[in-house]
PDB file of C-alpha atoms in Angstrom:
ATOM      1  CA  UNK A   1       7.607 -71.569  38.922  1.00  0.00           C
ATOM      2  CA  UNK A   2       8.116 -70.154  35.417  1.00  0.00           C
ATOM      3  CA  UNK A   3       5.732 -67.443  34.298  1.00  0.00           C
ATOM      4  CA  UNK A   4       4.690 -67.272  30.660  1.00  0.00           C
ATOM      5  CA  UNK A   5       2.733 -64.801  28.566  1.00  0.00           C
ATOM      6  CA  UNK A   6       0.564 -66.255  25.776  1.00  0.00           C
ATOM      7  CA  UNK A   7      -0.662 -63.956  23.012  1.00  0.00           C
ATOM      8  CA  UNK A   8      -3.557 -64.796  20.717  1.00  0.00           C
ATOM      9  CA  UNK A   9      -3.655 -63.356  17.196  1.00  0.00           C
ATOM     10  CA  UNK A  10      -6.593 -61.684  15.511  1.00  0.00           C
ATOM     11  CA  UNK A  11      -5.038 -59.146  13.120  1.00  0.00           C
ATOM     12  CA  UNK A  12      -5.983 -55.626  14.250  1.00  0.00           C
ATOM     13  CA  UNK A  13      -7.805 -57.052  17.252  1.00  0.00           C
ATOM     14  CA  UNK A  14      -4.241 -57.259  18.488  1.00  0.00           C
ATOM     15  CA  UNK A  15      -4.518 -53.587  19.416  1.00  0.00           C
ATOM     16  CA  UNK A  16      -6.358 -54.866  22.468  1.00  0.00           C
ATOM     17  CA  UNK A  17      -3.390 -57.018  23.424  1.00  0.00           C
ATOM     18  CA  UNK A  18      -1.082 -54.066  22.820  1.00  0.00           C
ATOM     19  CA  UNK A  19      -3.038 -52.037  25.363  1.00  0.00           C
ATOM     20  CA  UNK A  20      -2.898 -54.822  27.928  1.00  0.00           C
ATOM     21  CA  UNK A  21       0.815 -55.407  27.360  1.00  0.00           C
ATOM     22  CA  UNK A  22       1.720 -51.730  27.582  1.00  0.00           C
ATOM     23  CA  UNK A  23      -0.195 -51.459  30.838  1.00  0.00           C
ATOM     24  CA  UNK A  24       1.563 -54.486  32.300  1.00  0.00           C
ATOM     25  CA  UNK A  25       4.945 -53.287  31.084  1.00  0.00           C
ATOM     26  CA  UNK A  26       4.454 -49.837  32.623  1.00  0.00           C
ATOM     27  CA  UNK A  27       3.564 -51.544  35.906  1.00  0.00           C
ATOM     28  CA  UNK A  28       6.762 -53.591  35.824  1.00  0.00           C
ATOM     29  CA  UNK A  29       5.222 -56.989  35.151  1.00  0.00           C
ATOM     30  CA  UNK A  30       7.822 -59.347  33.692  1.00  0.00           C
ATOM     31  CA  UNK A  31       7.679 -62.874  32.332  1.00  0.00           C
ATOM     32  CA  UNK A  32      10.131 -65.733  32.019  1.00  0.00           C
ATOM     33  CA  UNK A  33       8.988 -66.382  28.457  1.00  0.00           C
ATOM     34  CA  UNK A  34       6.480 -65.254  25.836  1.00  0.00           C
ATOM     35  CA  UNK A  35       4.755 -67.097  23.004  1.00  0.00           C
ATOM     36  CA  UNK A  36       2.722 -65.344  20.328  1.00  0.00           C
ATOM     37  CA  UNK A  37       0.803 -66.348  17.254  1.00  0.00           C
ATOM     38  CA  UNK A  38       0.054 -64.150  14.234  1.00  0.00           C
ATOM     39  CA  UNK A  39      -0.529 -60.575  15.462  1.00  0.00           C
ATOM     40  CA  UNK A  40       0.432 -61.782  18.927  1.00  0.00           C
ATOM     41  CA  UNK A  41       3.889 -62.596  17.581  1.00  0.00           C
ATOM     42  CA  UNK A  42       4.535 -59.441  15.562  1.00  0.00           C
ATOM     43  CA  UNK A  43       3.180 -57.187  18.312  1.00  0.00           C
ATOM     44  CA  UNK A  44       4.507 -59.185  21.252  1.00  0.00           C
ATOM     45  CA  UNK A  45       8.190 -58.729  20.403  1.00  0.00           C
ATOM     46  CA  UNK A  46       7.804 -55.097  21.498  1.00  0.00           C
ATOM     47  CA  UNK A  47       7.336 -56.236  25.087  1.00  0.00           C
ATOM     48  CA  UNK A  48      10.842 -57.611  25.152  1.00  0.00           C
ATOM     49  CA  UNK A  49      12.314 -54.702  23.193  1.00  0.00           C
ATOM     50  CA  UNK A  50      10.862 -52.471  25.939  1.00  0.00           C
ATOM     51  CA  UNK A  51       8.951 -50.210  23.578  1.00  0.00           C
ATOM     52  CA  UNK A  52       5.504 -49.567  25.046  1.00  0.00           C
ATOM     53  CA  UNK A  53       3.354 -47.465  22.740  1.00  0.00           C
ATOM     54  CA  UNK A  54       5.131 -48.512  19.562  1.00  0.00           C
ATOM     55  CA  UNK A  55       2.445 -50.926  18.313  1.00  0.00           C
ATOM     56  CA  UNK A  56      -0.446 -48.473  18.532  1.00  0.00           C
ATOM     57  CA  UNK A  57       1.732 -45.646  17.234  1.00  0.00           C
ATOM     58  CA  UNK A  58       2.880 -47.202  13.971  1.00  0.00           C
ATOM     59  CA  UNK A  59      -0.451 -48.865  13.225  1.00  0.00           C
ATOM     60  CA  UNK A  60      -2.347 -45.615  13.634  1.00  0.00           C
ATOM     61  CA  UNK A  61       0.164 -43.856  11.423  1.00  0.00           C
ATOM     62  CA  UNK A  62       0.615 -46.374   8.604  1.00  0.00           C
ATOM     63  CA  UNK A  63      -2.513 -48.532   8.371  1.00  0.00           C
ATOM     64  CA  UNK A  64      -4.261 -45.855   6.321  1.00  0.00           C
ATOM     65  CA  UNK A  65      -1.438 -45.830   3.785  1.00  0.00           C
ATOM     66  CA  UNK A  66      -2.514 -47.929   0.783  1.00  0.00           C
ATOM     67  CA  UNK A  67       1.158 -48.666   0.118  1.00  0.00           C
ATOM     68  CA  UNK A  68       1.322 -50.320   3.533  1.00  0.00           C
ATOM     69  CA  UNK A  69      -1.850 -52.402   3.514  1.00  0.00           C
ATOM     70  CA  UNK A  70      -4.803 -52.862   1.183  1.00  0.00           C
ATOM     71  CA  UNK A  71      -6.435 -54.556  -1.789  1.00  0.00           C
ATOM     72  CA  UNK A  72      -3.995 -52.897  -4.188  1.00  0.00           C
ATOM     73  CA  UNK A  73      -1.111 -54.759  -2.579  1.00  0.00           C
ATOM     74  CA  UNK A  74      -3.047 -58.014  -2.777  1.00  0.00           C
ATOM     75  CA  UNK A  75      -3.643 -57.583  -6.499  1.00  0.00           C
ATOM     76  CA  UNK A  76      -0.043 -56.620  -7.218  1.00  0.00           C
ATOM     77  CA  UNK A  77       1.830 -59.079  -5.036  1.00  0.00           C
ATOM     78  CA  UNK A  78      -0.559 -61.624  -3.563  1.00  0.00           C
ATOM     79  CA  UNK A  79      -0.042 -60.125  -0.093  1.00  0.00           C
ATOM     80  CA  UNK A  80      -2.590 -57.715   1.330  1.00  0.00           C
ATOM     81  CA  UNK A  81       0.131 -56.335   3.625  1.00  0.00           C
ATOM     82  CA  UNK A  82       3.107 -54.868   1.769  1.00  0.00           C
ATOM     83  CA  UNK A  83       6.010 -57.073   2.803  1.00  0.00           C
ATOM     84  CA  UNK A  84       8.844 -54.628   2.232  1.00  0.00           C
ATOM     85  CA  UNK A  85       7.043 -51.649   3.744  1.00  0.00           C
ATOM     86  CA  UNK A  86       5.427 -53.246   6.801  1.00  0.00           C
ATOM     87  CA  UNK A  87       8.086 -55.755   7.801  1.00  0.00           C
ATOM     88  CA  UNK A  88      11.268 -53.982   6.807  1.00  0.00           C
ATOM     89  CA  UNK A  89      10.919 -50.255   6.117  1.00  0.00           C
ATOM     90  CA  UNK A  90       8.815 -49.505   9.213  1.00  0.00           C
ATOM     91  CA  UNK A  91      10.914 -51.380  11.826  1.00  0.00           C
ATOM     92  CA  UNK A  92      14.245 -50.432  10.274  1.00  0.00           C
ATOM     93  CA  UNK A  93      13.626 -46.808   9.281  1.00  0.00           C
ATOM     94  CA  UNK A  94      10.245 -45.252  10.066  1.00  0.00           C
ATOM     95  CA  UNK A  95       9.548 -46.466  13.619  1.00  0.00           C
ATOM     96  CA  UNK A  96      12.703 -48.292  14.588  1.00  0.00           C
ATOM     97  CA  UNK A  97      12.417 -51.548  16.493  1.00  0.00           C
ATOM     98  CA  UNK A  98      15.007 -51.855  19.278  1.00  0.00           C
ATOM     99  CA  UNK A  99      16.517 -55.138  18.188  1.00  0.00           C
ATOM    100  CA  UNK A 100      19.560 -54.824  20.449  1.00  0.00           C
ATOM    101  CA  UNK A 101      17.454 -54.536  23.590  1.00  0.00           C
ATOM    102  CA  UNK A 102      15.421 -57.568  22.538  1.00  0.00           C
ATOM    103  CA  UNK A 103      18.526 -59.685  21.957  1.00  0.00           C
ATOM    104  CA  UNK A 104      20.119 -58.634  25.242  1.00  0.00           C
ATOM    105  CA  UNK A 105      17.013 -59.393  27.308  1.00  0.00           C
ATOM    106  CA  UNK A 106      17.594 -63.121  27.664  1.00  0.00           C
ATOM    107  CA  UNK A 107      13.822 -63.695  27.657  1.00  0.00           C
ATOM    108  CA  UNK A 108      12.760 -66.568  25.373  1.00  0.00           C
ATOM    109  CA  UNK A 109      10.193 -65.597  22.736  1.00  0.00           C
ATOM    110  CA  UNK A 110       8.429 -68.060  20.459  1.00  0.00           C
ATOM    111  CA  UNK A 111       6.369 -67.509  17.310  1.00  0.00           C
ATOM    112  CA  UNK A 112       3.885 -70.062  16.006  1.00  0.00           C
ATOM    113  CA  UNK A 113       3.860 -70.799  12.277  1.00  0.00           C
ATOM    114  CA  UNK A 114       1.952 -73.363  10.203  1.00  0.00           C
ATOM    115  CA  UNK A 115       3.692 -75.634   7.728  1.00  0.00           C
ATOM    116  CA  UNK A 116       1.218 -75.728   4.847  1.00  0.00           C
ATOM    117  CA  UNK A 117       2.725 -78.879   3.350  1.00  0.00           C
ATOM    118  CA  UNK A 118       2.056 -81.086   6.377  1.00  0.00           C
ATOM    119  CA  UNK A 119      -0.600 -78.981   8.115  1.00  0.00           C
ATOM    120  CA  UNK A 120       1.260 -78.877  11.429  1.00  0.00           C
ATOM    121  CA  UNK A 121       2.257 -76.008  13.748  1.00  0.00           C
ATOM    122  CA  UNK A 122       5.882 -75.203  14.454  1.00  0.00           C
ATOM    123  CA  UNK A 123       7.192 -73.174  17.371  1.00  0.00           C
ATOM    124  CA  UNK A 124      10.211 -71.101  16.461  1.00  0.00           C
ATOM    125  CA  UNK A 125      12.389 -69.377  19.037  1.00  0.00           C
ATOM    126  CA  UNK A 126      12.965 -65.762  18.035  1.00  0.00           C
ATOM    127  CA  UNK A 127      16.374 -64.539  19.171  1.00  0.00           C
ATOM    128  CA  UNK A 128      16.901 -61.802  16.575  1.00  0.00           C
ATOM    129  CA  UNK A 129      13.603 -60.354  15.254  1.00  0.00           C
ATOM    130  CA  UNK A 130      15.171 -58.341  12.452  1.00  0.00           C
ATOM    131  CA  UNK A 131      17.087 -61.321  11.085  1.00  0.00           C
ATOM    132  CA  UNK A 132      14.068 -63.589  11.666  1.00  0.00           C
ATOM    133  CA  UNK A 133      11.519 -61.186  10.248  1.00  0.00           C
ATOM    134  CA  UNK A 134      10.361 -63.735   7.678  1.00  0.00           C
ATOM    135  CA  UNK A 135       9.395 -66.085  10.496  1.00  0.00           C
ATOM    136  CA  UNK A 136       7.358 -63.360  12.162  1.00  0.00           C
ATOM    137  CA  UNK A 137       5.806 -62.515   8.819  1.00  0.00           C
ATOM    138  CA  UNK A 138       4.876 -66.151   8.265  1.00  0.00           C
ATOM    139  CA  UNK A 139       3.189 -66.283  11.653  1.00  0.00           C
ATOM    140  CA  UNK A 140       0.984 -63.328  10.699  1.00  0.00           C
ATOM    141  CA  UNK A 141       0.374 -64.194   7.023  1.00  0.00           C
ATOM    142  CA  UNK A 142      -3.363 -64.800   6.862  1.00  0.00           C
ATOM    143  CA  UNK A 143      -4.728 -67.473   4.509  1.00  0.00           C
ATOM    144  CA  UNK A 144      -6.416 -66.322   1.290  1.00  0.00           C
ATOM    145  CA  UNK A 145      -4.785 -62.881   1.370  1.00  0.00           C
ATOM    146  CA  UNK A 146      -1.129 -63.894   1.748  1.00  0.00           C
ATOM    147  CA  UNK A 147       1.360 -65.881  -0.282  1.00  0.00           C
ATOM    148  CA  UNK A 148       3.144 -68.697   1.564  1.00  0.00           C
ATOM    149  CA  UNK A 149       6.422 -67.639   3.163  1.00  0.00           C
ATOM    150  CA  UNK A 150       9.433 -69.808   2.401  1.00  0.00           C
ATOM    151  CA  UNK A 151      11.609 -70.714   5.385  1.00  0.00           C
ATOM    152  CA  UNK A 152      14.480 -73.186   5.083  1.00  0.00           C
ATOM    153  CA  UNK A 153      12.848 -74.803   2.075  1.00  0.00           C
ATOM    154  CA  UNK A 154       9.411 -75.136   3.675  1.00  0.00           C
ATOM    155  CA  UNK A 155       6.265 -73.100   3.059  1.00  0.00           C
ATOM    156  CA  UNK A 156       4.428 -71.425   5.907  1.00  0.00           C
ATOM    157  CA  UNK A 157       1.370 -69.349   6.743  1.00  0.00           C
ATOM    158  CA  UNK A 158      -0.534 -68.092   9.776  1.00  0.00           C
ATOM    159  CA  UNK A 159       0.241 -70.014  12.958  1.00  0.00           C
ATOM    160  CA  UNK A 160      -3.307 -69.441  14.174  1.00  0.00           C
ATOM    161  CA  UNK A 161      -4.643 -71.980  11.670  1.00  0.00           C
ATOM    162  CA  UNK A 162      -3.182 -74.839  13.717  1.00  0.00           C
ATOM    163  CA  UNK A 163      -2.661 -73.372  17.213  1.00  0.00           C
ATOM    164  CA  UNK A 164      -4.632 -70.189  17.793  1.00  0.00           C
ATOM    165  CA  UNK A 165      -3.933 -69.951  21.538  1.00  0.00           C
ATOM    166  CA  UNK A 166      -0.709 -71.846  22.249  1.00  0.00           C
ATOM    167  CA  UNK A 167      -1.064 -72.066  26.017  1.00  0.00           C
ATOM    168  CA  UNK A 168      -0.909 -75.861  26.053  1.00  0.00           C
ATOM    169  CA  UNK A 169       2.382 -75.786  24.179  1.00  0.00           C
ATOM    170  CA  UNK A 170       3.789 -73.402  26.764  1.00  0.00           C
ATOM    171  CA  UNK A 171       2.689 -75.722  29.559  1.00  0.00           C
ATOM    172  CA  UNK A 172       4.528 -78.541  27.779  1.00  0.00           C
ATOM    173  CA  UNK A 173       7.608 -76.321  27.622  1.00  0.00           C
ATOM    174  CA  UNK A 174       7.621 -75.902  31.387  1.00  0.00           C
ATOM    175  CA  UNK A 175       5.849 -72.585  31.872  1.00  0.00           C
ATOM    176  CA  UNK A 176       3.490 -73.430  34.692  1.00  0.00           C
ATOM    177  CA  UNK A 177       2.063 -70.009  35.604  1.00  0.00           C
ATOM    178  CA  UNK A 178       0.456 -68.548  32.489  1.00  0.00           C
ATOM    179  CA  UNK A 179      -1.167 -65.244  31.619  1.00  0.00           C
ATOM    180  CA  UNK A 180      -3.176 -65.521  28.409  1.00  0.00           C
ATOM    181  CA  UNK A 181      -4.334 -62.436  26.495  1.00  0.00           C
ATOM    182  CA  UNK A 182      -7.280 -63.149  24.208  1.00  0.00           C
ATOM    183  CA  UNK A 183      -8.617 -60.834  21.525  1.00  0.00           C
ATOM    184  CA  UNK A 184     -12.215 -62.084  21.548  1.00  0.00           C
ATOM    185  CA  UNK A 185     -14.849 -61.611  24.246  1.00  0.00           C
ATOM    186  CA  UNK A 186     -16.113 -64.417  26.470  1.00  0.00           C
ATOM    187  CA  UNK A 187     -19.160 -65.174  24.296  1.00  0.00           C
ATOM    188  CA  UNK A 188     -17.264 -65.442  21.017  1.00  0.00           C
ATOM    189  CA  UNK A 189     -17.757 -68.635  19.017  1.00  0.00           C
ATOM    190  CA  UNK A 190     -15.743 -69.096  15.837  1.00  0.00           C
ATOM    191  CA  UNK A 191     -17.723 -70.013  12.724  1.00  0.00           C
ATOM    192  CA  UNK A 192     -16.493 -72.217   9.864  1.00  0.00           C
ATOM    193  CA  UNK A 193     -14.970 -70.791   6.714  1.00  0.00           C
ATOM    194  CA  UNK A 194     -16.947 -71.758   3.576  1.00  0.00           C
ATOM    195  CA  UNK A 195     -15.502 -75.127   2.492  1.00  0.00           C
ATOM    196  CA  UNK A 196     -15.647 -74.260  -1.205  1.00  0.00           C
ATOM    197  CA  UNK A 197     -13.427 -71.245  -0.593  1.00  0.00           C
ATOM    198  CA  UNK A 198     -10.877 -73.417   1.193  1.00  0.00           C
ATOM    199  CA  UNK A 199     -10.953 -75.976  -1.600  1.00  0.00           C
ATOM    200  CA  UNK A 200     -10.513 -73.301  -4.228  1.00  0.00           C
ATOM    201  CA  UNK A 201      -7.326 -72.008  -2.636  1.00  0.00           C
ATOM    202  CA  UNK A 202      -5.667 -75.025  -1.051  1.00  0.00           C
ATOM    203  CA  UNK A 203      -7.206 -78.436  -1.851  1.00  0.00           C
ATOM    204  CA  UNK A 204      -5.093 -79.238  -4.899  1.00  0.00           C
ATOM    205  CA  UNK A 205      -1.616 -78.241  -3.679  1.00  0.00           C
ATOM    206  CA  UNK A 206      -1.930 -78.361   0.103  1.00  0.00           C
ATOM    207  CA  UNK A 207      -4.681 -80.824   1.099  1.00  0.00           C
ATOM    208  CA  UNK A 208      -3.470 -81.237   4.699  1.00  0.00           C
ATOM    209  CA  UNK A 209      -3.434 -77.491   5.252  1.00  0.00           C
ATOM    210  CA  UNK A 210      -6.817 -77.241   3.519  1.00  0.00           C
ATOM    211  CA  UNK A 211      -8.288 -79.621   6.074  1.00  0.00           C
ATOM    212  CA  UNK A 212      -6.857 -77.574   8.942  1.00  0.00           C
ATOM    213  CA  UNK A 213      -8.373 -74.375   7.558  1.00  0.00           C
ATOM    214  CA  UNK A 214     -11.755 -76.073   7.243  1.00  0.00           C
ATOM    215  CA  UNK A 215     -11.564 -77.438  10.772  1.00  0.00           C
ATOM    216  CA  UNK A 216     -10.083 -74.372  12.416  1.00  0.00           C
ATOM    217  CA  UNK A 217     -13.360 -73.355  14.054  1.00  0.00           C
ATOM    218  CA  UNK A 218     -13.580 -76.750  15.740  1.00  0.00           C
ATOM    219  CA  UNK A 219      -9.993 -76.536  17.000  1.00  0.00           C
ATOM    220  CA  UNK A 220     -10.489 -72.974  18.222  1.00  0.00           C
ATOM    221  CA  UNK A 221     -13.767 -73.541  20.045  1.00  0.00           C
ATOM    222  CA  UNK A 222     -12.463 -76.704  21.732  1.00  0.00           C
ATOM    223  CA  UNK A 223      -9.329 -74.836  22.828  1.00  0.00           C
ATOM    224  CA  UNK A 224     -11.479 -72.111  24.369  1.00  0.00           C
ATOM    225  CA  UNK A 225     -13.518 -74.710  26.285  1.00  0.00           C
ATOM    226  CA  UNK A 226     -10.374 -76.228  27.783  1.00  0.00           C
ATOM    227  CA  UNK A 227      -8.940 -72.808  28.554  1.00  0.00           C
ATOM    228  CA  UNK A 228     -12.111 -71.755  30.394  1.00  0.00           C
ATOM    229  CA  UNK A 229     -11.908 -74.870  32.551  1.00  0.00           C
ATOM    230  CA  UNK A 230      -8.288 -74.118  33.447  1.00  0.00           C
ATOM    231  CA  UNK A 231      -9.186 -70.499  34.087  1.00  0.00           C
ATOM    232  CA  UNK A 232     -12.088 -71.507  36.339  1.00  0.00           C
ATOM    233  CA  UNK A 233      -9.791 -73.759  38.330  1.00  0.00           C
ATOM    234  CA  UNK A 234      -7.388 -70.866  38.888  1.00  0.00           C
ATOM    235  CA  UNK A 235      -4.623 -72.574  36.941  1.00  0.00           C
ATOM    236  CA  UNK A 236      -4.345 -69.917  34.231  1.00  0.00           C
ATOM    237  CA  UNK A 237      -5.043 -66.183  34.281  1.00  0.00           C
ATOM    238  CA  UNK A 238      -6.963 -64.912  31.261  1.00  0.00           C
ATOM    239  CA  UNK A 239      -7.428 -61.304  30.160  1.00  0.00           C
ATOM    240  CA  UNK A 240     -10.031 -60.852  27.428  1.00  0.00           C
ATOM    241  CA  UNK A 241     -12.101 -57.969  26.016  1.00  0.00           C
ATOM    242  CA  UNK A 242     -14.839 -56.994  28.441  1.00  0.00           C
ATOM    243  CA  UNK A 243     -17.192 -56.289  25.557  1.00  0.00           C
ATOM    244  CA  UNK A 244     -17.763 -57.369  21.981  1.00  0.00           C
ATOM    245  CA  UNK A 245     -15.201 -56.001  19.547  1.00  0.00           C
ATOM    246  CA  UNK A 246     -16.635 -54.718  16.292  1.00  0.00           C
ATOM    247  CA  UNK A 247     -13.571 -54.086  14.187  1.00  0.00           C
ATOM    248  CA  UNK A 248     -12.316 -55.243  10.798  1.00  0.00           C
ATOM    249  CA  UNK A 249      -9.352 -57.608  10.690  1.00  0.00           C
ATOM    250  CA  UNK A 250      -7.410 -54.987   8.739  1.00  0.00           C
ATOM    251  CA  UNK A 251      -8.882 -51.926  10.413  1.00  0.00           C
ATOM    252  CA  UNK A 252      -7.265 -48.643   9.402  1.00  0.00           C
ATOM    253  CA  UNK A 253      -9.393 -46.104  11.302  1.00  0.00           C
ATOM    254  CA  UNK A 254      -7.041 -44.584  13.913  1.00  0.00           C
ATOM    255  CA  UNK A 255      -9.901 -43.816  16.306  1.00  0.00           C
ATOM    256  CA  UNK A 256     -11.134 -47.418  16.277  1.00  0.00           C
ATOM    257  CA  UNK A 257      -7.605 -48.705  16.811  1.00  0.00           C
ATOM    258  CA  UNK A 258      -7.130 -46.288  19.710  1.00  0.00           C
ATOM    259  CA  UNK A 259     -10.457 -47.269  21.270  1.00  0.00           C
ATOM    260  CA  UNK A 260      -9.503 -50.927  21.204  1.00  0.00           C
ATOM    261  CA  UNK A 261      -6.070 -50.179  22.640  1.00  0.00           C
ATOM    262  CA  UNK A 262      -7.689 -48.103  25.384  1.00  0.00           C
ATOM    263  CA  UNK A 263     -10.048 -50.984  26.183  1.00  0.00           C
ATOM    264  CA  UNK A 264      -7.011 -53.187  26.719  1.00  0.00           C
ATOM    265  CA  UNK A 265      -5.561 -50.665  29.167  1.00  0.00           C
ATOM    266  CA  UNK A 266      -8.893 -50.378  30.979  1.00  0.00           C
ATOM    267  CA  UNK A 267      -9.494 -54.103  31.251  1.00  0.00           C
ATOM    268  CA  UNK A 268      -5.965 -54.674  32.515  1.00  0.00           C
ATOM    269  CA  UNK A 269      -6.452 -52.019  35.177  1.00  0.00           C
ATOM    270  CA  UNK A 270      -9.657 -53.658  36.351  1.00  0.00           C
ATOM    271  CA  UNK A 271      -8.065 -57.076  36.901  1.00  0.00           C
ATOM    272  CA  UNK A 272      -4.607 -55.892  37.891  1.00  0.00           C
ATOM    273  CA  UNK A 273      -4.861 -56.669  41.604  1.00  0.00           C
ATOM    274  CA  UNK A 274      -6.071 -60.183  40.780  1.00  0.00           C
ATOM    275  CA  UNK A 275      -3.236 -60.560  38.286  1.00  0.00           C
ATOM    276  CA  UNK A 276      -0.656 -59.645  40.920  1.00  0.00           C
ATOM    277  CA  UNK A 277      -2.137 -62.162  43.356  1.00  0.00           C
ATOM    278  CA  UNK A 278      -2.001 -64.876  40.712  1.00  0.00           C
ATOM    279  CA  UNK A 279       1.619 -64.137  39.794  1.00  0.00           C
ATOM    280  CA  UNK A 280       2.655 -64.103  43.441  1.00  0.00           C
ATOM    281  CA  UNK A 281       0.821 -67.288  44.420  1.00  0.00           C
TER     282      UNK A 281
END
């Protein structure tokens, strides 16, 4: 049996996942492979670099910095998150990511990205996060507030548009015992994005991607239905917020980020014995 960890995105809702992951890491839970989308990708690499606490630490410290994230960046560059600051200066200088430990781990890690020209997801193996930072950035580049990221001649945005919870892909790849960390509570239902907004941004240049953005709520809600069935049958272990999360996608309040992180730790503690039983089965 191959165990896999699947990480949903959700921007700063990913602080919940960070809390769950840090708890599991500190309790010596390991996986044969990890797949993350959007925030799940950029936060999940820290599991393999063996740096618990890093995600909550740097987000609490830098999210309030307007040079790091905010409307000013969006107006100046087309990216609400400052590319150079967030994806290069922080992991290389300010809160150093342990790239060597990641590369030596031997644990496969995959990031989901969306090709905006054909509207399809791609699953990229990350072997060197620093060198592949543009791939991670593409995975987490939200529509409407991010410019497309160019990779090998193609244009990419948020992987969550086409595969928000890539557990089925991991099953296809041979990971047959999955732990899925969600960032929305059990009653969450995704609503559609206004079609006119989608058309304004993407209809002319990227019609296939535009359709995927419009239909994302359908894809997401159907994925959740299938996941709940698999969870109910005991085939997949799901950890999700035990209560509704009221937080902005780009939340900068350190107390709110900490509260969400703490909820992840708490929820993981409450299901930990069940998690162990599942992983040992």
